[in-house]
Coordinates of N, CA and C in Angstrom, one line a residue:
Chain A
Q1 N -15.7 2.0 31.6 CA -14.9 2.6 30.6 C -14.7 1.6 29.4
L2 N -15.0 2.0 28.3 CA -15.0 1.0 27.0 C -13.5 0.6 26.8
Q3 N -13.2 -0.5 26.6 CA -11.7 -1.0 26.2 C -11.9 -2.0 24.9
L4 N -10.9 -1.9 24.2 CA -10.8 -2.6 23.1 C -9.3 -3.3 22.9
Q5 N -9.4 -4.6 22.8 CA -8.1 -5.3 22.9 C -8.0 -6.3 21.4
E6 N -6.8 -6.0 20.6 CA -6.6 -6.9 19.7 C -6.0 -8.1 19.9
S7 N -6.2 -9.2 19.2 CA -5.3 -10.3 19.5 C -5.2 -11.2 18.3
G8 N -4.1 -11.9 18.1 CA -3.9 -12.7 16.9 C -2.2 -12.8 16.7
P9 N -1.8 -13.5 15.7 CA -0.5 -13.7 15.4 C 0.2 -12.4 15.1
G10 N 1.6 -12.4 15.5 CA 2.2 -11.2 15.2 C 3.1 -11.5 14.2
L11 N 3.0 -12.6 13.6 CA 4.0 -13.0 12.4 C 3.2 -13.7 11.5
V12 N 3.2 -13.2 10.2 CA 2.3 -14.2 9.1 C 3.4 -14.2 7.8
K13 N 3.1 -15.4 7.3 CA 4.0 -15.6 6.2 C 3.4 -15.0 4.9
P14 N 4.2 -14.5 4.0 CA 3.8 -14.0 2.6 C 2.8 -15.0 2.2
S15 N 1.7 -14.6 1.3 CA 0.6 -15.3 0.8 C -0.5 -15.8 1.7
E16 N -0.1 -15.9 3.0 CA -1.3 -16.5 4.0 C -2.2 -15.3 4.1
T17 N -3.1 -15.8 5.4 CA -4.1 -14.9 5.8 C -3.9 -14.3 7.1
L18 N -3.9 -13.0 7.2 CA -3.7 -12.4 8.4 C -5.3 -12.5 9.4
S19 N -5.2 -12.8 10.5 CA -6.4 -13.0 11.3 C -6.2 -12.3 12.6
L20 N -7.1 -11.3 12.8 CA -7.0 -10.7 14.1 C -8.6 -10.5 14.6
T21 N -8.6 -10.5 16.1 CA -9.8 -10.4 16.8 C -9.7 -9.3 17.7
C22 N -10.8 -8.5 17.8 CA -10.8 -7.4 18.9 C -12.0 -7.7 19.9
T23 N -11.7 -7.9 21.2 CA -12.5 -8.1 22.3 C -13.0 -6.7 22.8
V24 N -14.3 -6.5 22.9 CA -14.7 -5.3 23.5 C -15.3 -5.5 24.9
S25 N -14.8 -4.8 25.8 CA -15.2 -4.8 27.2 C -15.7 -3.6 27.7
G26 N -16.6 -3.5 28.7 CA -17.1 -2.3 29.0 C -18.1 -1.6 28.3
G27 N -18.8 -2.4 27.4 CA -19.9 -1.8 26.5 C -20.3 -3.0 25.5
S28 N -21.3 -2.8 25.2 CA -21.8 -3.8 24.0 C -21.6 -3.4 22.7
I29 N -21.2 -4.4 22.0 CA -21.0 -4.4 20.5 C -22.2 -4.2 19.8
S30 N -23.3 -4.6 20.4 CA -24.6 -4.5 19.8 C -25.3 -3.3 19.8
S31 N -24.5 -2.3 20.3 CA -25.3 -1.1 20.3 C -25.5 -0.6 18.9
S32 N -26.8 0.0 18.6 CA -26.9 0.6 17.4 C -26.4 2.1 17.1
S33 N -25.7 2.5 18.0 CA -25.0 3.8 18.0 C -23.6 4.0 17.3
Y34 N -23.2 2.6 17.2 CA -21.7 2.8 16.8 C -21.6 1.5 15.6
Y35 N -20.4 2.0 14.9 CA -19.7 1.0 14.0 C -18.5 0.5 14.8
W36 N -17.9 -0.6 14.3 CA -16.6 -1.1 14.7 C -15.8 -1.4 13.6
G37 N -14.5 -1.1 13.6 CA -13.5 -1.0 12.4 C -12.1 -1.3 12.7
W38 N -11.4 -1.4 11.7 CA -10.0 -1.7 11.7 C -9.1 -0.7 10.9
I39 N -8.0 -0.1 11.6 CA -7.3 0.9 10.9 C -5.8 0.6 11.2
R40 N -5.0 0.7 10.1 CA -3.8 0.2 10.3 C -2.5 1.3 10.0
Q41 N -1.3 1.0 10.4 CA -0.3 2.0 10.3 C 0.9 1.4 10.2
P42 N 1.5 1.4 9.0 CA 2.8 0.8 8.6 C 3.8 1.4 9.5
P43 N 4.9 0.8 9.7 CA 6.0 1.4 10.6 C 6.6 2.7 10.2
G44 N 6.5 3.7 10.9 CA 6.9 5.1 10.4 C 5.9 5.8 9.4
K45 N 4.9 5.2 9.2 CA 3.9 5.8 8.2 C 2.6 6.2 8.7
G46 N 1.7 6.9 7.8 CA 0.6 7.2 8.2 C -0.7 6.2 8.5
L47 N -1.8 6.7 8.8 CA -3.0 5.9 9.1 C -3.7 5.4 7.9
E48 N -4.3 4.2 7.7 CA -5.1 3.7 6.7 C -6.4 2.9 7.0
W49 N -7.5 3.5 6.7 CA -8.7 2.8 7.1 C -9.0 1.5 6.3
I50 N -9.0 0.4 7.0 CA -9.2 -0.7 6.4 C -10.8 -1.2 6.1
G51 N -11.6 -1.1 7.2 CA -13.0 -1.3 7.0 C -13.7 -1.2 8.3
S52 N -15.1 -1.2 8.2 CA -15.9 -1.0 9.5 C -17.1 -2.0 9.4
I53 N -17.6 -2.2 10.3 CA -18.8 -3.2 10.4 C -19.9 -2.5 11.3
Y54 N -21.1 -2.8 11.0 CA -22.2 -2.4 12.1 C -22.6 -3.7 12.7
Y55 N -23.2 -3.5 13.8 CA -23.7 -4.8 14.8 C -24.6 -5.6 13.9
S56 N -25.3 -5.2 13.0 CA -26.1 -6.0 12.1 C -25.4 -6.8 11.1
G57 N -24.3 -6.5 10.9 CA -23.4 -7.2 9.8 C -23.0 -6.5 8.7
S58 N -23.7 -5.3 8.5 CA -23.4 -4.5 7.4 C -21.8 -4.0 7.2
T59 N -21.3 -4.2 6.4 CA -19.7 -3.9 6.3 C -19.4 -2.7 5.0
Y60 N -18.3 -2.0 5.3 CA -17.7 -1.3 4.6 C -16.4 -1.2 4.3
Y61 N -15.7 -1.2 3.2 CA -14.2 -1.7 3.2 C -13.7 -0.6 2.3
N62 N -12.4 -0.3 2.5 CA -11.5 0.4 1.7 C -11.4 -0.2 0.4
P63 N -11.8 0.5 -0.7 CA -11.8 -0.2 -1.9 C -10.4 -0.6 -2.5
S64 N -9.4 -0.2 -1.9 CA -8.0 -0.6 -2.4 C -7.8 -2.0 -1.8
L65 N -8.2 -2.4 -0.7 CA -8.3 -3.8 0.1 C -9.4 -4.6 -0.1
K66 N -10.6 -4.1 -0.6 CA -12.0 -5.0 -0.4 C -11.7 -6.1 -1.1
S67 N -11.1 -6.6 -1.9 CA -10.9 -7.8 -2.7 C -10.2 -8.8 -1.6
R68 N -9.4 -8.4 -0.6 CA -8.7 -9.3 0.3 C -9.3 -9.4 1.9
V69 N -10.2 -8.3 2.1 CA -10.8 -8.2 3.4 C -12.1 -8.6 3.7
T70 N -12.0 -9.3 5.0 CA -13.3 -9.7 5.4 C -13.5 -9.3 7.0
I71 N -14.4 -8.4 7.4 CA -14.7 -8.1 8.7 C -16.0 -8.8 9.2
S72 N -15.8 -9.4 10.3 CA -17.2 -10.0 10.9 C -17.3 -9.8 12.2
V73 N -18.8 -9.9 12.7 CA -19.0 -9.5 14.1 C -19.7 -10.8 14.8
D74 N -19.1 -11.0 16.1 CA -19.6 -12.0 16.8 C -20.4 -11.5 18.2
T75 N -21.6 -11.1 18.2 CA -22.2 -10.2 19.2 C -22.2 -11.3 20.5
S76 N -22.1 -12.7 20.4 CA -22.5 -13.5 21.6 C -21.0 -13.1 22.4
K77 N -19.9 -13.0 21.8 CA -18.8 -12.9 22.3 C -18.4 -11.4 22.4
N78 N -19.0 -10.6 22.1 CA -18.7 -9.1 22.0 C -17.3 -8.9 21.4
Q79 N -17.2 -9.5 20.2 CA -16.1 -9.6 19.4 C -16.2 -9.1 17.9
F80 N -15.3 -8.7 17.4 CA -15.2 -8.6 15.8 C -13.8 -8.9 15.4
S81 N -13.8 -9.3 14.1 CA -12.8 -9.8 13.4 C -12.2 -9.4 12.2
L82 N -11.0 -9.4 11.9 CA -10.4 -9.2 10.5 C -9.7 -10.2 9.9
K83 N -9.9 -10.3 8.7 CA -9.2 -11.4 7.8 C -8.7 -10.6 6.6
L84 N -7.4 -10.8 6.4 CA -6.8 -10.1 5.1 C -6.1 -11.3 4.5
S85 N -6.5 -11.5 3.4 CA -5.8 -12.7 2.6 C -4.6 -12.2 1.7
S86 N -3.9 -13.2 1.3 CA -2.9 -13.0 0.2 C -1.9 -11.9 0.8
V87 N -1.5 -11.9 1.9 CA -0.6 -10.9 2.5 C 0.7 -11.0 1.8
T88 N 1.3 -9.5 1.8 CA 2.7 -9.2 1.4 C 3.3 -8.5 2.5
A89 N 4.7 -8.1 2.3 CA 5.5 -7.6 3.1 C 4.8 -5.9 3.2
A90 N 4.0 -5.7 2.5 CA 3.4 -4.3 2.5 C 2.3 -4.3 3.3
D91 N 1.7 -5.4 3.8 CA 0.6 -5.4 4.9 C 1.5 -5.3 6.3
T92 N 2.6 -5.3 6.4 CA 3.2 -5.3 7.8 C 2.7 -3.8 8.3
A93 N 2.2 -3.9 9.6 CA 1.8 -2.7 10.1 C 1.4 -2.8 11.4
V94 N 1.0 -1.8 12.3 CA 0.3 -1.9 13.5 C -1.4 -1.8 13.0
Y95 N -2.0 -2.9 13.7 CA -3.3 -3.2 13.2 C -4.1 -2.5 14.6
Y96 N -4.9 -1.5 14.5 CA -5.8 -1.1 15.5 C -7.3 -1.4 15.2
C97 N -7.9 -1.9 16.3 CA -9.4 -2.1 16.4 C -9.9 -0.9 16.9
A98 N -11.1 -0.4 16.6 CA -11.6 0.8 16.9 C -13.1 0.9 16.9
R99 N -13.8 1.8 17.8 CA -15.2 2.0 17.6 C -15.3 3.5 17.0
H100 N -16.3 3.3 16.2 CA -16.6 4.7 15.3 C -18.0 5.2 15.7
V101 N -18.1 6.5 16.0 CA -19.5 6.9 16.1 C -20.0 7.4 14.8
T102 N -19.3 7.8 13.9 CA -19.4 7.6 12.4 C -18.5 7.0 11.7
T103 N -18.5 6.7 10.5 CA -17.0 5.9 9.8 C -15.8 6.8 10.1
V104 N -16.0 8.3 10.3 CA -15.0 9.2 10.2 C -14.6 9.3 11.6
T105 N -15.5 9.3 12.6 CA -15.1 9.7 14.0 C -15.0 8.4 14.8
T106 N -13.7 8.4 15.3 CA -13.3 7.1 16.0 C -13.0 7.6 17.4
D107 N -13.7 7.2 18.4 CA -13.6 7.6 19.8 C -13.0 6.8 20.7
Y108 N -12.9 5.6 20.3 CA -12.2 4.4 21.0 C -11.3 3.8 20.2
W109 N -9.8 3.3 20.8 CA -9.0 2.8 20.0 C -8.7 1.6 20.8
G110 N -8.1 0.3 20.2 CA -7.4 -0.5 20.8 C -6.0 -0.2 21.0
Q111 N -5.0 -0.6 21.7 CA -3.5 -0.3 21.9 C -3.0 -0.6 20.7
G112 N -3.3 -1.4 19.8 CA -2.7 -1.6 18.3 C -1.9 -3.0 18.7
T113 N -1.6 -3.7 17.6 CA -0.8 -5.0 17.5 C -0.2 -5.0 16.3
L114 N 1.1 -5.1 16.5 CA 2.1 -5.3 15.2 C 2.1 -6.6 14.7
V115 N 1.8 -6.6 13.3 CA 1.8 -7.7 12.4 C 2.9 -7.7 11.5
T116 N 3.7 -8.5 11.5 CA 5.0 -8.7 10.4 C 4.6 -9.7 9.6
V117 N 4.8 -9.3 8.3 CA 4.5 -10.3 7.3 C 6.2 -10.6 6.6
S118 N 6.5 -11.9 7.0 CA 7.6 -12.4 6.7 C 7.7 -13.8 6.7
S119 N 8.7 -14.2 5.9 CA 8.9 -16.0 5.7 C 10.0 -16.2 6.8
Chain B
Q1 N 0.9 7.3 -1.3 CA 0.6 8.7 -1.3 C -0.8 8.6 -0.8
S2 N -1.0 9.6 0.4 CA -2.3 9.7 1.0 C -3.3 10.5 0.2
A3 N -4.4 10.3 0.4 CA -5.6 11.1 -0.1 C -5.6 12.6 -0.1
L4 N -5.4 12.8 1.4 CA -5.5 14.1 1.8 C -3.9 14.5 2.3
T5 N -3.7 15.8 1.8 CA -2.4 16.4 2.0 C -2.1 17.3 3.2
Q6 N -1.3 16.9 3.9 CA -1.0 17.8 5.0 C 0.6 18.1 5.0
P7 N 1.0 19.0 5.7 CA 2.4 19.7 5.8 C 3.2 18.3 6.7
R8 N 4.3 18.0 6.1 CA 5.0 17.1 7.0 C 5.5 17.5 8.5
S9 N 5.7 19.0 8.6 CA 6.0 19.2 9.9 C 5.6 20.5 10.1
V10 N 5.4 21.0 11.2 CA 5.0 22.4 11.8 C 5.9 22.4 13.1
S11 N 6.1 23.8 13.5 CA 6.6 24.1 15.0 C 6.0 25.3 15.5
G12 N 6.1 25.5 16.7 CA 6.0 26.8 17.4 C 6.6 26.8 18.7
S13 N 6.5 27.9 19.4 CA 7.2 28.0 20.7 C 5.8 27.9 21.7
P14 N 6.2 27.6 23.0 CA 5.3 27.5 24.1 C 4.4 28.9 23.9
G15 N 3.2 28.6 24.2 CA 2.2 29.9 24.2 C 1.8 30.4 22.8
Q16 N 2.6 30.1 21.8 CA 2.1 30.5 20.3 C 1.0 29.6 19.9
S17 N 0.4 30.0 18.6 CA -0.5 29.4 17.9 C 0.2 28.8 16.7
V18 N -0.3 27.6 16.3 CA 0.2 27.1 15.0 C -1.3 26.2 14.3
T19 N -1.2 26.3 12.9 CA -2.3 25.7 12.2 C -1.8 24.7 11.3
I20 N -2.6 23.6 11.3 CA -2.1 22.6 10.5 C -3.4 22.4 9.2
S21 N -2.9 22.4 8.1 CA -3.8 22.3 7.0 C -3.9 20.9 6.6
C22 N -5.1 20.7 6.0 CA -5.4 19.3 5.2 C -6.3 19.7 4.1
T23 N -5.5 19.5 3.1 CA -6.1 19.7 1.6 C -6.7 18.4 1.0
G24 N -7.9 18.4 0.6 CA -8.5 17.2 -0.1 C -9.1 17.9 -1.7
T25 N -10.2 17.2 -1.8 CA -10.9 17.7 -3.0 C -12.5 17.8 -2.8
S26 N -13.2 18.1 -3.8 CA -14.6 18.2 -3.6 C -15.2 17.0 -3.4
S27 N -14.5 15.9 -3.5 CA -15.2 14.6 -3.2 C -14.8 14.1 -2.0
D28 N -14.2 14.8 -1.1 CA -14.0 14.3 0.4 C -14.0 15.6 1.2
V29 N -13.0 16.3 1.4 CA -13.0 17.4 2.5 C -14.2 18.5 2.1
G30 N -14.2 18.8 0.7 CA -15.0 19.9 0.3 C -16.5 19.4 0.1
G31 N -16.7 18.1 0.2 CA -18.0 17.6 -0.1 C -18.7 17.2 0.9
Y32 N -18.1 17.2 2.3 CA -18.9 16.7 3.4 C -18.3 17.4 4.7
N33 N -19.3 17.7 5.6 CA -18.8 18.2 6.9 C -18.3 17.1 7.9
Y34 N -17.5 16.2 7.4 CA -17.1 15.0 8.0 C -15.7 14.9 8.1
V35 N -15.0 16.0 8.8 CA -13.7 15.8 8.9 C -13.3 15.8 10.4
S36 N -12.4 14.8 10.7 CA -11.9 14.6 12.0 C -10.5 14.8 12.1
W37 N -10.1 15.1 13.3 CA -8.4 15.2 13.5 C -8.1 14.4 14.7
Y38 N -7.0 13.5 14.5 CA -6.3 12.9 15.6 C -5.0 13.2 16.1
Q39 N -4.6 13.1 17.3 CA -3.6 13.5 17.7 C -2.9 12.0 18.2
Q40 N -1.5 11.9 17.8 CA -0.8 10.5 18.2 C 0.6 10.6 18.8
H41 N 0.6 10.2 19.9 CA 2.0 10.5 20.6 C 2.8 9.0 20.2
P42 N 4.2 9.1 20.1 CA 5.0 8.0 19.9 C 4.4 6.6 20.6
G43 N 4.3 5.6 19.9 CA 3.9 4.3 20.5 C 2.6 4.2 21.0
K44 N 1.7 5.3 20.8 CA 0.4 5.3 21.3 C -0.6 5.1 20.4
A45 N -1.8 4.9 20.7 CA -3.0 4.9 19.4 C -3.4 6.4 19.7
P46 N -3.8 6.5 18.2 CA -4.5 8.0 18.0 C -5.5 8.5 19.1
K47 N -5.7 9.8 19.2 CA -6.6 10.3 20.2 C -7.6 11.4 19.3
L48 N -8.7 11.3 19.3 CA -9.8 12.1 18.8 C -9.8 13.4 19.4
M49 N -9.4 14.5 18.5 CA -9.4 15.9 19.0 C -10.4 16.6 18.4
I50 N -10.8 16.4 17.2 CA -11.9 17.1 16.7 C -12.7 16.4 15.7
Y51 N -14.1 16.5 15.7 CA -14.9 15.6 14.7 C -15.8 16.6 14.0
D52 N -16.5 16.1 13.0 CA -17.5 17.0 12.4 C -17.0 18.5 12.2
V53 N -15.7 18.5 11.7 CA -14.9 19.7 11.2 C -14.6 20.5 12.4
S54 N -15.6 20.8 13.4 CA -15.2 21.9 14.3 C -15.6 21.5 15.8
K55 N -16.1 20.3 15.9 CA -16.6 19.7 17.2 C -15.6 19.2 18.1
R56 N -15.4 19.6 19.3 CA -14.5 19.0 20.2 C -15.1 17.9 21.1
P57 N -14.5 16.7 21.3 CA -15.1 15.8 22.3 C -15.0 16.2 23.6
S58 N -15.7 15.8 24.6 CA -15.4 16.2 26.1 C -14.0 15.8 26.5
G59 N -13.4 16.6 27.0 CA -12.0 16.5 27.5 C -11.0 17.0 26.9
V60 N -11.2 17.4 25.6 CA -10.4 18.1 24.8 C -10.2 19.6 25.1
P61 N -9.1 20.1 25.2 CA -9.1 21.4 25.6 C -9.6 22.3 24.6
D62 N -9.9 23.5 25.1 CA -10.6 24.5 24.1 C -9.5 25.1 23.3
R63 N -8.2 24.8 23.6 CA -7.1 25.4 22.8 C -7.1 24.8 21.3
F64 N -7.7 23.7 21.3 CA -7.9 22.9 19.8 C -9.1 23.4 19.2
S65 N -8.9 23.8 17.9 CA -10.2 24.3 17.2 C -10.0 23.7 15.8
G66 N -11.1 23.5 15.2 CA -11.3 23.1 13.7 C -12.0 23.9 12.9
S67 N -11.8 23.9 11.5 CA -12.3 24.8 10.4 C -12.3 24.1 9.1
K68 N -13.0 24.7 8.3 CA -13.0 24.2 6.9 C -13.1 25.4 5.9
S69 N -12.6 25.5 4.8 CA -12.9 26.3 3.8 C -12.7 25.7 2.5
G70 N -13.6 25.4 1.6 CA -13.6 24.8 0.5 C -13.1 23.5 0.6
N71 N -12.0 23.1 0.0 CA -11.5 21.6 0.0 C -10.2 21.5 1.1
T72 N -10.3 22.5 2.0 CA -9.1 22.5 2.9 C -9.6 22.8 4.4
A73 N -9.3 21.9 5.3 CA -9.6 21.8 6.5 C -8.5 22.2 7.3
S74 N -8.6 22.7 8.6 CA -7.4 23.2 9.3 C -7.7 23.0 10.7
L75 N -6.8 22.5 11.4 CA -6.7 22.3 12.9 C -5.6 23.5 13.3
T76 N -6.2 24.3 14.4 CA -5.6 25.3 15.0 C -5.3 25.0 16.5
I77 N -4.1 25.0 17.1 CA -3.7 24.7 18.4 C -3.2 26.1 18.9
S78 N -3.9 26.6 19.8 CA -3.5 28.0 20.5 C -2.7 27.6 21.9
G79 N -2.0 28.6 22.3 CA -1.4 28.6 23.4 C -0.4 27.1 23.7
L80 N 0.2 26.8 22.7 CA 1.0 25.7 22.6 C 1.6 25.4 24.0
Q81 N 1.4 24.0 24.2 CA 2.1 23.3 25.4 C 3.2 22.3 24.9
A82 N 4.1 21.9 25.9 CA 4.9 20.8 25.6 C 4.3 19.5 25.2
E83 N 3.2 19.3 25.9 CA 2.5 17.9 25.7 C 1.8 18.0 24.2
D84 N 1.7 19.2 23.7 CA 1.0 19.1 22.4 C 2.0 18.4 21.2
E85 N 3.3 18.3 21.5 CA 4.2 17.8 20.5 C 3.8 16.4 20.3
A86 N 3.4 16.1 18.9 CA 3.0 14.8 18.4 C 2.6 14.8 17.2
D87 N 2.1 13.7 16.6 CA 1.8 13.7 15.1 C 0.3 13.7 15.1
Y88 N -0.3 14.7 14.1 CA -1.6 15.0 13.9 C -2.0 14.4 12.5
Y89 N -3.1 14.0 12.4 CA -3.7 13.3 11.2 C -5.1 13.8 11.0
C90 N -5.3 14.4 9.8 CA -6.8 14.6 9.4 C -7.4 13.4 8.9
C91 N -8.8 13.4 8.9 CA -9.4 12.1 8.2 C -10.8 12.9 7.8
S92 N -11.2 12.2 6.7 CA -12.5 12.8 6.0 C -13.4 11.7 5.5
Y93 N -14.7 11.9 5.4 CA -15.6 10.9 4.7 C -15.2 11.3 3.2
A94 N -15.3 10.3 2.4 CA -15.1 10.4 0.9 C -16.1 9.6 0.0
G95 N -17.3 9.6 0.6 CA -18.5 9.1 -0.2 C -18.5 7.6 -0.1
S96 N -19.7 7.0 -0.3 CA -20.1 5.6 -0.2 C -19.1 4.5 -0.7
Y97 N -18.4 4.9 -1.9 CA -17.5 3.9 -2.5 C -15.9 3.9 -1.8
T98 N -15.5 5.3 -1.7 CA -14.3 5.4 -1.1 C -14.3 5.2 0.2
G99 N -15.3 5.6 1.0 CA -15.3 5.4 2.5 C -14.5 6.6 3.2
V100 N -13.4 6.1 4.0 CA -12.7 7.1 4.8 C -11.2 7.2 4.2
V101 N -11.0 8.5 4.2 CA -9.4 8.8 3.7 C -8.7 9.7 4.9
F102 N -7.4 9.3 5.0 CA -6.6 10.0 5.9 C -5.6 11.1 5.3
G103 N -5.1 11.8 6.1 CA -3.8 12.6 5.5 C -2.7 11.9 5.8
G104 N -1.5 12.5 5.3 CA -0.2 11.6 5.5 C 0.2 11.9 7.1
G105 N -0.2 12.9 7.7 CA 0.2 13.3 9.0 C 1.2 14.4 9.2
T106 N 0.9 15.2 10.3 CA 2.0 16.3 10.3 C 2.6 16.1 11.6
K107 N 4.0 16.3 11.8 CA 4.6 16.3 13.0 C 4.9 17.8 13.6
L108 N 4.2 17.9 14.8 CA 4.3 19.1 15.5 C 5.5 19.1 16.4
T109 N 6.2 20.2 16.3 CA 7.3 20.3 17.4 C 7.0 21.4 18.1
V110 N 7.2 21.3 19.4 CA 7.1 22.5 20.4 C 8.4 22.8 20.7
L111 N 9.0 24.1 20.4 CA 10.3 24.5 20.4 C 10.8 24.9 21.9

């Protein structure tokens, strides 16, 4: 059974960089059949797609976040990562890592991790 | 403000049917047959219920169905059950520049 697990700091200061890693178990991140991505959800609000990456390294970002986002993949560790720079309180959210069959079809999700931006 | 418009809430009694709409534009919902629906219970990760407008992943009851007409996609849940009470989000492909857009979510209450 495929499992995804987010890890990283739960508290980030304003203007700093948010960094999260997703560890994939029960399957290979190098599969050519899937994309891997990040989706976030501010407390009490809806879902927002952040971006996705293919195992080859091709990336696709939400244009509203593109200038601040970097998603990378480490196939040797079966992990992929998110970096979001210059964070503000508006970036406070539960961050989910996920597997996409297509960019729109997300069949596996991590449990989510709350990241709070505060000084 | 979300790119796709959903009603904030819908409700129905057990056994009844409800339909949740998801309105976009010709640049997203109307332009592609790539609409997905997700169910989210409080404190849990979303779960894929419908993909490619009307396809059901294995394990999703056939009480859940999806359709699309023009710029509006719909999720219909028939034979409502208590466990269907949750938030539902639609999601659409919106082209190579915009990527993926979500609706604002609809809270389904089973009376």
